Amino acid sequence: MNFRFPFLILFLVVFLFNSCETIPFLKESFSEKEEVSLHIPQIEGSAEKRSRYEFSGKEIIISSDHPLASQAGMEVWKQGGNVVDVFAAASFAISVLRPHSTGLFGGGFAVIHLPQKGKWAYDFRERSPKKGTSSFYLNPDGSVIAGKTLKGAYSAGVPGTVQGILAIQKQHGKLPLNVVIAPAIRYAKNGFSVYGDLANAISKTWPDMNLAMKKVFGIDNRAIREGELLQQEDLAKTLERIVENSEKEFLDGETIQLVSQYYSEYENFITSDDFKNYQVKVSDPLVSSTWGHTILTMPPPSSGVHLVTMMNLYSEMQKRNTFPKGNVGEIIRITEAMRVAYRDRAELGGDPGFTTVPVSKLVSASYAKEETNEIEKKVVSGSWPESKEEKQKQESYNTTHISIMDKDGNAVSTTQSVNGIFGAVQMVPGTGLVLNNTMDDFAVAPGVPNLYGLVGSKANAIEPGKTPLSSMSPTILLDGTGKTKMVIGAPGGSQIPTSIFNTLYRYLVQKESLYESVSYPRIHHQFQPDRIFLDPEIKDSFPQTELPFYQVQYIRHRAKVFAITREGDRLIGVSDPKGEGVPLGF
């Protein structure tokens, strides 16, 4: 393939936290019935910083969580690959570059739209192993065994990242596997400079790492530091075995033999049979229409359905004249839409193979009207429920996201994870791979919060072969003509759906630029704890006294949005200025 557009060299990694400028936050309502004039500082305002996190091109753009992952994608595109090859190359690369966020022993989702071929939703999330049952994590008296789902060998589910990437690339890619994985192998062998976020994650988890993990992420018996070279020789060998054996490597190859050997000391909690029985699930995306666009998102056990519910509720509330005017009314509409969506997630969310998730109802106009009626009663009567003082844990929300779109509208939105920071904080010796701790995404017991403070019901209870409920919500938007308009997604635990909502709200409703929409301070409510979380920039402009009916906590929103949009004949990509990633393209 010949290209008229030069391959763009990588921008140098720079970090955040410069001086901010004041810009409007809530400017106008969706129906343009009233003026909303709240002003707060933008998190990232300078033109210099904006040029790093925003990219415009005509052929293709990738927005990812690390510059070298974006570069890996563009490297295979330059060699004649398509958007799926770009996805595969960037996915393998990001597993090398952000091992505290994702990895080949993790899992994920991908929504793919190829206008000339079709659209698909791929679920390659972790599954509970055969020995994974609720009782395995409970004491004889029924109480939860502290930390068992959070750290260590028993916190891991059967991983699906490799199986998912390979299945997708085999079905839709163009290039040989060795070409697609070459950048990841190079990064693992040659190494890369440790950046601040990775150095902090290593330092934080160092005491809990097993010996195999400390050998990789340590130098001279201490945690590797920012600026030092990280080389991952065992991981490079694992990647080379995947090139040689393809999907067979994760059926009965050497990697799985090493996993079985590791788990022989842990009651054979995960076995080779768990890998042989693993299936990548392929379905149609969840399709819905709202805010003037067709939404293609991941069906359950993703939280895509709850994102759509949020959007529908906000639209319905905009039609009512009973809400307060101005800024307060807008905050109420956004917050109550989130509260209902996360209530539904807690009560109904789970693996549709094991429980019934009423998707059609949750995305229906009638449901939005019913729920808005209830919210309206509360607002009109002033009968706000009393909120309890609850502390929200400050966690380093990990996971990663990659958005890709080309000039023909071919698009991939994929979110991948090992769940918490470095997952289980255990490495399988000889593989270079860190185990996930995705068993914590299940509801270990009804009402017991997970790592991100989210609660669940019996619908999300631990069962063999089951996929846990996930906040990951990779999404693609089509415009009124059916052309691909936008690719969006985010890492960030419980804040993923609300981060996507915040960005879509700014871009589609308030008509801000994509960069401003991604970088704006955000609002978050997740039903429990019953509290609205606001970025600190909002505090001076919107103090607690303006929202006496809510418990408010000002805390940095940790999720990072990666988005691409089409505007005329241009593609515009943005990587969240909270992170290290950059968008690249032609």
XYZ file of C-alpha atoms in Angstrom:
586
model
C 0.000 0.000 0.000
C 1.376 3.460 -0.917
C 0.713 6.473 1.267
C 0.642 10.099 0.235
C 0.725 11.188 3.846
C 3.992 11.034 5.809
C 4.196 8.861 8.856
C 4.124 11.183 11.828
C 6.881 10.902 14.379
C 5.987 10.370 17.999
C 5.551 13.271 20.345
C 7.701 13.299 23.482
C 5.889 12.351 26.698
C 5.167 15.351 28.864
C 3.088 15.544 31.974
C 0.134 17.505 33.267
C -0.674 19.917 36.018
C 0.025 23.327 34.524
C -1.923 26.514 35.214
C -5.582 26.473 34.158
C -7.879 28.987 32.554
C -11.557 29.566 33.307
C -14.121 28.318 30.806
C -17.857 27.589 30.920
C -18.936 24.169 32.188
C -22.673 24.014 31.629
C -23.538 26.510 28.923
C -26.908 25.515 27.550
C -29.500 22.824 27.928
C -30.112 20.062 25.403
C -33.378 21.610 24.307
C -31.856 25.121 24.368
C -34.697 26.312 26.584
C -32.510 28.135 29.098
C -29.044 29.600 29.588
C -26.777 27.763 32.024
C -23.721 29.783 32.984
C -21.610 27.837 35.430
C -17.916 28.641 34.981
C -15.074 26.471 36.268
C -11.411 26.000 35.349
C -10.577 23.534 32.599
C -8.213 20.765 33.653
C -5.989 21.206 30.621
C -6.017 24.547 28.873
C -2.769 25.531 27.157
C -2.368 25.362 23.388
C 0.953 23.577 23.830
C -0.585 20.797 25.874
C -3.582 20.596 23.568
C -1.292 19.983 20.576
C 0.083 16.922 22.330
C -3.268 15.343 23.153
C -5.152 16.226 19.960
C -4.432 15.062 16.422
C -6.146 15.741 13.106
C -5.770 13.621 9.972
C -7.603 12.294 6.945
C -6.619 8.628 6.579
C -6.701 7.061 10.044
C -6.310 7.949 13.719
C -5.612 5.838 16.780
C -6.037 7.202 20.302
C -4.447 5.088 23.023
C -3.048 5.149 26.548
C 0.654 5.183 25.596
C 2.569 6.873 22.751
C 4.373 3.660 21.784
C 1.067 1.764 21.556
C -0.249 4.368 19.120
C 3.036 4.117 17.233
C 2.710 0.315 17.039
C -0.699 0.721 15.428
C 0.576 3.200 12.874
C 3.567 0.976 12.139
C 1.351 -1.890 10.976
C -0.981 0.496 9.118
C 2.019 1.726 7.160
C 2.777 -1.881 6.216
C -0.656 -2.321 4.650
C -2.738 -3.287 7.661
C -6.336 -2.291 8.307
C -8.026 -0.963 11.462
C -8.214 -4.467 12.953
C -4.488 -5.011 12.439
C -3.953 -1.637 14.112
C -6.164 -2.800 16.991
C -4.230 -6.043 17.396
C -0.798 -4.412 17.241
C -1.752 -1.679 19.711
C -3.415 -4.204 22.046
C -0.363 -6.447 22.262
C 1.842 -3.382 22.652
C -0.207 -1.791 25.426
C -0.014 -5.059 27.373
C 3.758 -4.628 27.399
C 3.691 -0.885 28.080
C 0.999 -0.679 30.775
C 1.254 -3.964 32.722
C -0.320 -2.319 35.772
C -3.446 -1.565 33.709
C -3.819 -4.455 31.298
C -2.054 -7.552 30.076
C -2.251 -10.857 28.248
C -3.598 -12.514 31.405
C -6.472 -10.018 31.499
C -9.614 -9.579 29.442
C -11.733 -7.058 27.598
C -14.429 -6.062 25.151
C -14.338 -4.770 21.585
C -17.042 -3.200 19.409
C -16.140 -3.294 15.714
C -17.907 -1.540 12.842
C -16.759 -2.244 9.291
C -19.365 -0.552 7.050
C -18.787 -2.914 4.111
C -18.838 -6.073 6.259
C -20.932 -5.583 9.372
C -20.704 -4.872 13.081
C -19.750 -7.112 16.003
C -19.376 -7.116 19.773
C -16.585 -9.324 21.132
C -16.528 -10.413 24.763
C -13.100 -11.751 25.750
C -13.496 -10.939 29.414
C -12.203 -13.199 32.138
C -14.455 -16.069 33.261
C -14.763 -17.674 36.651
C -12.843 -20.989 36.622
C -14.569 -24.290 37.288
C -13.597 -24.048 40.952
C -14.830 -20.472 41.227
C -17.911 -20.425 43.454
C -19.269 -17.914 45.953
C -18.666 -20.259 48.869
C -14.968 -20.428 47.992
C -14.658 -16.799 49.143
C -16.742 -17.053 52.307
C -16.017 -18.134 55.873
C -18.110 -20.944 57.407
C -20.327 -18.284 59.023
C -21.040 -16.735 55.622
C -18.849 -13.665 56.073
C -16.510 -12.614 53.282
C -12.868 -13.708 53.504
C -11.103 -10.365 53.467
C -8.940 -9.742 50.415
C -9.373 -13.119 48.732
C -10.948 -11.615 45.603
C -8.549 -8.669 45.637
C -5.012 -10.067 45.647
C -3.247 -13.378 45.120
C -3.765 -16.489 43.016
C -7.450 -16.925 43.918
C -8.425 -13.423 42.770
C -7.789 -14.258 39.091
C -10.328 -15.304 36.511
C -9.507 -17.313 33.378
C -7.972 -14.687 31.037
C -9.233 -14.010 27.510
C -7.181 -11.149 26.080
C -4.957 -13.258 23.812
C -7.823 -15.442 22.617
C -9.927 -12.351 21.867
C -7.286 -10.401 19.981
C -6.302 -13.443 17.918
C -9.907 -14.315 17.053
C -10.683 -10.767 15.928
C -7.472 -10.372 13.923
C -7.916 -13.764 12.270
C -11.454 -12.892 11.187
C -10.944 -9.312 10.037
C -7.209 -8.542 9.776
C -4.975 -8.562 6.698
C -1.406 -8.934 7.948
C 0.508 -12.014 9.184
C 0.579 -12.405 12.960
C 4.357 -11.949 13.154
C 4.036 -8.462 11.634
C 1.213 -7.496 13.992
C 3.010 -8.625 17.163
C 6.487 -7.411 16.140
C 6.249 -3.992 17.878
C 5.190 -5.581 21.179
C 8.078 -8.065 21.041
C 10.484 -5.221 20.336
C 9.206 -3.171 23.285
C 9.492 -6.179 25.586
C 12.989 -7.169 24.432
C 14.616 -3.766 24.027
C 12.723 -2.173 26.876
C 11.355 1.315 27.384
C 11.813 4.107 29.881
C 9.642 3.738 32.969
C 7.190 6.657 33.182
C 5.761 8.176 36.338
C 2.439 6.351 36.490
C 4.095 2.960 36.044
C 6.847 3.767 38.563
C 4.236 4.780 41.149
C 2.231 1.604 40.537
C 5.325 -0.576 40.955
C 6.349 1.214 44.140
C 2.849 0.938 45.598
C 2.483 -2.781 44.970
C 6.113 -3.831 45.490
C 5.549 -5.329 48.977
C 2.804 -7.636 47.631
C 4.666 -8.871 44.532
C 5.840 -12.472 44.354
C 9.491 -13.175 43.615
C 8.977 -13.689 39.858
C 7.298 -10.306 39.600
C 9.961 -8.513 41.643
C 12.648 -9.864 39.324
C 10.939 -8.173 36.378
C 9.928 -4.907 38.017
C 12.946 -4.500 40.288
C 16.626 -3.615 40.090
C 19.080 -4.592 42.853
C 16.236 -5.872 45.057
C 14.292 -2.606 44.952
C 11.443 -1.282 42.804
C 12.450 0.063 39.413
C 12.267 3.854 39.229
C 11.040 6.447 36.784
C 13.455 6.914 33.902
C 15.055 3.488 34.240
C 14.863 0.890 31.469
C 12.251 -1.864 31.838
C 12.989 -5.017 29.820
C 10.654 -8.027 29.951
C 12.493 -11.026 28.493
C 10.022 -13.715 29.579
C 7.139 -11.673 28.172
C 8.991 -11.367 24.848
C 9.349 -15.159 24.766
C 5.641 -15.593 25.486
C 4.805 -13.251 22.600
C 7.147 -15.185 20.315
C 5.365 -18.425 21.247
C 2.036 -16.780 20.365
C 3.455 -15.853 16.943
C 4.599 -19.439 16.446
C 1.555 -21.259 17.799
C -1.237 -18.686 17.497
C -4.354 -19.610 19.512
C -2.928 -23.058 20.347
C -0.474 -21.433 22.737
C -3.367 -20.559 25.062
C -4.976 -23.986 24.723
C -2.178 -26.345 25.664
C 1.074 -24.561 24.857
C 4.040 -23.909 27.116
C 2.377 -20.802 28.574
C -0.583 -22.816 29.837
C 1.722 -25.523 31.173
C 3.489 -22.854 33.218
C 0.113 -21.598 34.499
C -0.853 -25.133 35.543
C 2.483 -25.543 37.300
C 1.971 -22.283 39.182
C -1.556 -23.231 40.259
C -0.493 -26.685 41.447
C 0.481 -24.873 44.639
C -2.933 -23.193 44.867
C -5.394 -26.103 44.839
C -5.338 -26.164 41.010
C -7.725 -23.222 41.139
C -7.198 -22.545 37.411
C -6.419 -25.564 35.225
C -5.556 -26.255 31.610
C -9.160 -27.407 31.135
C -10.331 -23.892 32.047
C -8.299 -22.562 29.119
C -9.506 -25.309 26.762
C -13.113 -24.525 27.667
C -12.697 -20.770 27.252
C -14.781 -19.295 24.426
C -14.650 -15.782 22.981
C -18.273 -14.643 22.800
C -19.363 -12.895 19.611
C -22.687 -11.084 19.308
C -24.318 -8.063 17.751
C -23.618 -4.753 19.498
C -26.373 -3.180 21.546
C -27.933 -0.682 19.118
C -29.967 2.287 20.310
C -30.794 5.803 19.133
C -30.443 8.884 21.298
C -29.079 12.433 21.135
C -29.449 12.387 17.345
C -27.126 9.416 16.824
C -27.188 5.637 16.597
C -25.234 4.141 19.478
C -23.333 0.889 19.006
C -22.150 -0.306 22.387
C -21.277 -3.485 24.226
C -24.220 -5.530 25.537
C -24.187 -7.035 29.057
C -22.163 -7.912 31.029
C -20.761 -4.547 29.900
C -22.315 -1.342 31.253
C -23.115 -0.006 27.776
C -26.835 -0.461 28.434
C -26.590 1.771 31.502
C -24.774 4.445 29.504
C -27.724 4.507 27.084
C -30.166 4.656 30.017
C -28.320 7.723 31.329
C -28.555 9.462 27.977
C -32.255 8.661 27.582
C -33.101 9.848 31.097
C -31.282 13.126 30.608
C -33.194 13.754 27.366
C -36.518 12.995 29.000
C -35.800 15.277 31.961
C -34.945 18.087 29.538
C -38.539 17.992 28.325
C -39.955 18.700 31.786
C -40.509 22.224 33.125
C -40.633 21.175 36.766
C -36.887 21.016 37.358
C -35.034 24.003 38.836
C -33.767 26.537 36.322
C -30.145 27.170 35.534
C -27.124 25.309 36.823
C -28.781 23.533 39.717
C -31.403 21.977 37.469
C -28.744 20.805 35.046
C -26.694 19.187 37.808
C -29.837 17.457 39.099
C -30.705 16.083 35.659
C -27.214 14.694 35.105
C -26.855 13.299 38.629
C -30.273 11.647 38.763
C -29.751 10.048 35.349
C -26.533 8.539 36.686
C -28.124 7.443 39.951
C -30.873 5.492 38.191
C -28.466 3.878 35.714
C -26.121 2.697 38.472
C -29.044 1.477 40.575
C -30.091 -0.681 37.635
C -26.500 -1.855 37.244
C -26.323 -2.890 40.909
C -29.688 -4.640 40.953
C -29.864 -6.182 37.471
C -26.369 -6.268 35.992
C -24.675 -9.585 35.278
C -23.803 -12.217 32.721
C -26.862 -12.684 30.451
C -25.943 -16.360 30.167
C -26.776 -16.755 33.865
C -29.356 -14.064 34.578
C -31.953 -12.020 32.715
C -30.923 -8.450 31.999
C -33.964 -6.552 30.629
C -31.998 -4.623 28.024
C -34.951 -3.670 25.819
C -36.798 -2.221 28.780
C -33.802 -0.294 30.119
C -33.173 1.497 26.800
C -36.849 2.164 25.992
C -38.510 5.578 25.879
C -41.288 4.354 28.173
C -38.762 3.396 30.838
C -37.136 6.830 30.633
C -40.562 8.430 31.129
C -41.431 6.195 34.097
C -38.168 6.889 35.876
C -38.329 10.611 35.111
C -41.796 10.703 36.678
C -40.312 9.344 39.907
C -37.399 11.770 39.830
C -39.827 14.606 39.140
C -41.881 13.725 42.228
C -38.770 13.893 44.361
C -37.699 17.219 42.900
C -41.146 18.839 43.163
C -41.800 17.617 46.705
C -38.282 18.272 47.943
C -38.351 14.828 49.585
C -34.717 13.977 49.031
C -33.556 10.835 50.829
C -31.093 11.443 53.637
C -27.579 10.633 52.472
C -25.226 8.805 54.787
C -21.674 9.948 55.316
C -19.588 7.317 53.558
C -15.955 7.505 52.603
C -14.961 6.648 49.077
C -11.640 4.849 48.729
C -9.130 6.623 46.527
C -8.006 3.882 44.190
C -5.756 4.021 41.169
C -8.295 3.044 38.548
C -6.567 1.004 35.911
C -7.658 -0.647 32.656
C -6.908 0.818 29.228
C -8.801 1.829 26.084
C -7.984 2.114 22.391
C -10.109 3.959 19.800
C -9.441 3.628 16.047
C -11.195 5.067 12.970
C -10.229 5.352 9.310
C -11.523 7.556 6.498
C -14.009 4.886 5.337
C -15.662 4.703 8.749
C -14.055 1.404 9.753
C -13.803 1.600 13.523
C -12.727 -0.311 16.620
C -13.487 0.603 20.219
C -11.823 -1.710 22.745
C -11.389 -1.618 26.520
C -9.008 -4.088 28.180
C -7.963 -4.681 31.766
C -6.429 -6.738 34.555
C -8.917 -4.928 36.841
C -7.058 -3.324 39.776
C -3.544 -1.953 39.838
C -1.333 -4.864 38.661
C -4.352 -7.155 39.091
C -3.586 -9.978 41.517
C -0.012 -8.645 41.964
C 1.245 -12.120 41.092
C 3.306 -13.136 38.069
C 3.301 -16.670 36.690
C 7.009 -17.599 36.641
C 8.492 -18.004 33.173
C 5.688 -16.123 31.377
C 6.325 -12.488 32.251
C 2.552 -12.176 32.686
C 0.695 -10.703 35.658
C -2.541 -12.339 36.795
C -5.756 -10.305 36.799
C -7.908 -9.861 39.918
C -11.211 -9.858 38.079
C -12.950 -12.163 40.548
C -13.444 -8.939 42.527
C -15.758 -7.723 39.749
C -18.288 -10.290 40.905
C -20.563 -9.571 43.861
C -18.826 -11.787 46.417
C -21.944 -11.268 48.559
C -25.043 -9.077 48.011
C -24.408 -5.504 49.094
C -20.663 -5.960 49.681
C -18.755 -3.294 47.698
C -15.892 -4.211 45.375
C -12.606 -2.406 44.761
C -14.439 0.548 43.182
C -17.174 0.820 45.794
C -19.743 -0.774 43.493
C -22.263 -3.218 44.892
C -24.093 -6.028 43.143
C -26.855 -8.548 43.619
C -27.307 -12.277 43.151
C -27.360 -11.615 39.397
C -23.611 -10.982 39.611
C -22.767 -13.760 42.078
C -19.709 -15.940 41.469
C -20.441 -19.092 39.457
C -18.206 -21.396 37.380
C -17.833 -20.242 33.783
C -19.534 -16.949 34.451
C -18.367 -13.515 33.255
C -18.450 -10.783 35.894
C -20.306 -7.533 35.436
C -18.066 -4.821 34.015
C -18.049 -1.032 33.848
C -16.177 -1.165 30.519
C -18.362 0.351 27.799
C -16.603 0.628 24.411
C -18.870 2.601 22.086
C -19.190 3.717 18.446
C -21.628 6.402 17.240
C -23.165 6.712 13.773
C -24.646 9.958 12.468
C -28.082 10.418 10.908
C -26.831 9.163 7.542
C -25.382 5.978 9.026
C -21.748 7.110 8.687
C -19.350 6.495 11.543
C -19.247 9.683 13.581
C -17.342 8.844 16.736
C -15.367 6.149 18.562
C -15.114 6.492 22.332
C -14.271 4.618 25.498
C -12.412 4.916 28.773
C -10.579 3.100 31.547
C -11.401 4.104 35.105
C -13.353 1.445 36.996
C -16.769 2.601 38.149
C -16.260 5.984 36.484
C -16.114 4.603 32.934
C -19.796 5.036 31.935
C -20.063 8.491 33.500
C -16.811 9.641 31.858
C -18.182 8.652 28.462
C -21.485 10.346 29.324
C -19.710 13.541 30.404
C -17.746 13.665 27.153
C -20.741 12.945 24.928
C -22.740 15.534 26.848
C -20.115 18.190 26.252
C -19.611 17.276 22.588
C -23.120 16.439 21.377
C -25.275 18.523 23.722
C -23.137 21.522 24.608
C -21.379 21.560 21.201
C -17.869 21.968 22.565
C -14.803 20.740 20.681
C -13.752 17.145 21.202
C -10.639 18.194 23.114
C -12.626 20.445 25.459
C -15.227 17.715 25.883
C -12.627 15.144 26.901
C -10.697 17.458 29.216
C -13.608 19.143 31.048
C -14.073 18.505 34.781
C -16.625 15.764 35.363
C -19.614 14.744 37.445
C -19.983 11.221 38.798
C -22.671 9.397 40.785
C -22.760 5.617 41.133
C -25.857 5.035 43.323
C -23.801 3.722 46.229
C -22.261 5.464 47.994
C -25.106 7.960 47.591
C -22.847 10.859 46.803
C -22.036 13.115 43.897
C -18.334 13.226 43.055
C -17.109 16.417 41.406
C -13.704 17.326 40.048
C -11.976 19.821 42.391
C -12.195 22.622 39.784
C -15.930 22.751 40.422
C -15.588 23.510 44.138
C -15.197 27.291 44.037
C -17.825 27.799 41.363
C -20.291 25.283 42.750
C -19.811 24.727 46.496
C -21.765 22.263 48.604
C -24.178 25.034 49.655
C -25.557 25.075 46.096
C -26.437 21.381 46.350
C -27.850 20.927 49.874
C -29.832 17.853 48.797
C -26.655 15.865 47.925
C -23.631 14.679 49.772
C -20.820 16.115 47.670
C -17.193 15.065 47.508
C -14.607 16.964 45.483
C -12.135 14.423 44.220
C -10.096 14.035 41.067
C -12.000 12.043 38.449
C -9.607 9.229 37.577
C -11.049 7.910 34.324
C -9.373 8.784 31.006
C -11.320 9.155 27.767
C -9.912 8.197 24.344
C -12.044 9.414 21.460
C -12.051 10.053 17.716
C -14.650 11.981 15.761
C -15.326 12.819 12.120
C -15.860 16.472 11.266
C -16.304 16.962 7.530
C -13.410 15.255 5.756
C -11.200 15.381 8.865
C -10.704 12.875 11.639
C -9.921 14.355 15.056
C -8.483 12.189 17.808
C -7.987 13.084 21.477
C -6.203 11.251 24.270
C -7.190 12.369 27.750
C -4.712 14.953 29.102
C -4.848 13.188 32.480
C -2.690 10.419 31.035
C 0.423 9.598 29.050
C -1.209 8.562 25.785
C -1.245 10.420 22.466
C -3.333 10.113 19.301
C -1.441 9.451 16.072
C -2.414 8.987 12.454
C -2.079 10.004 8.836
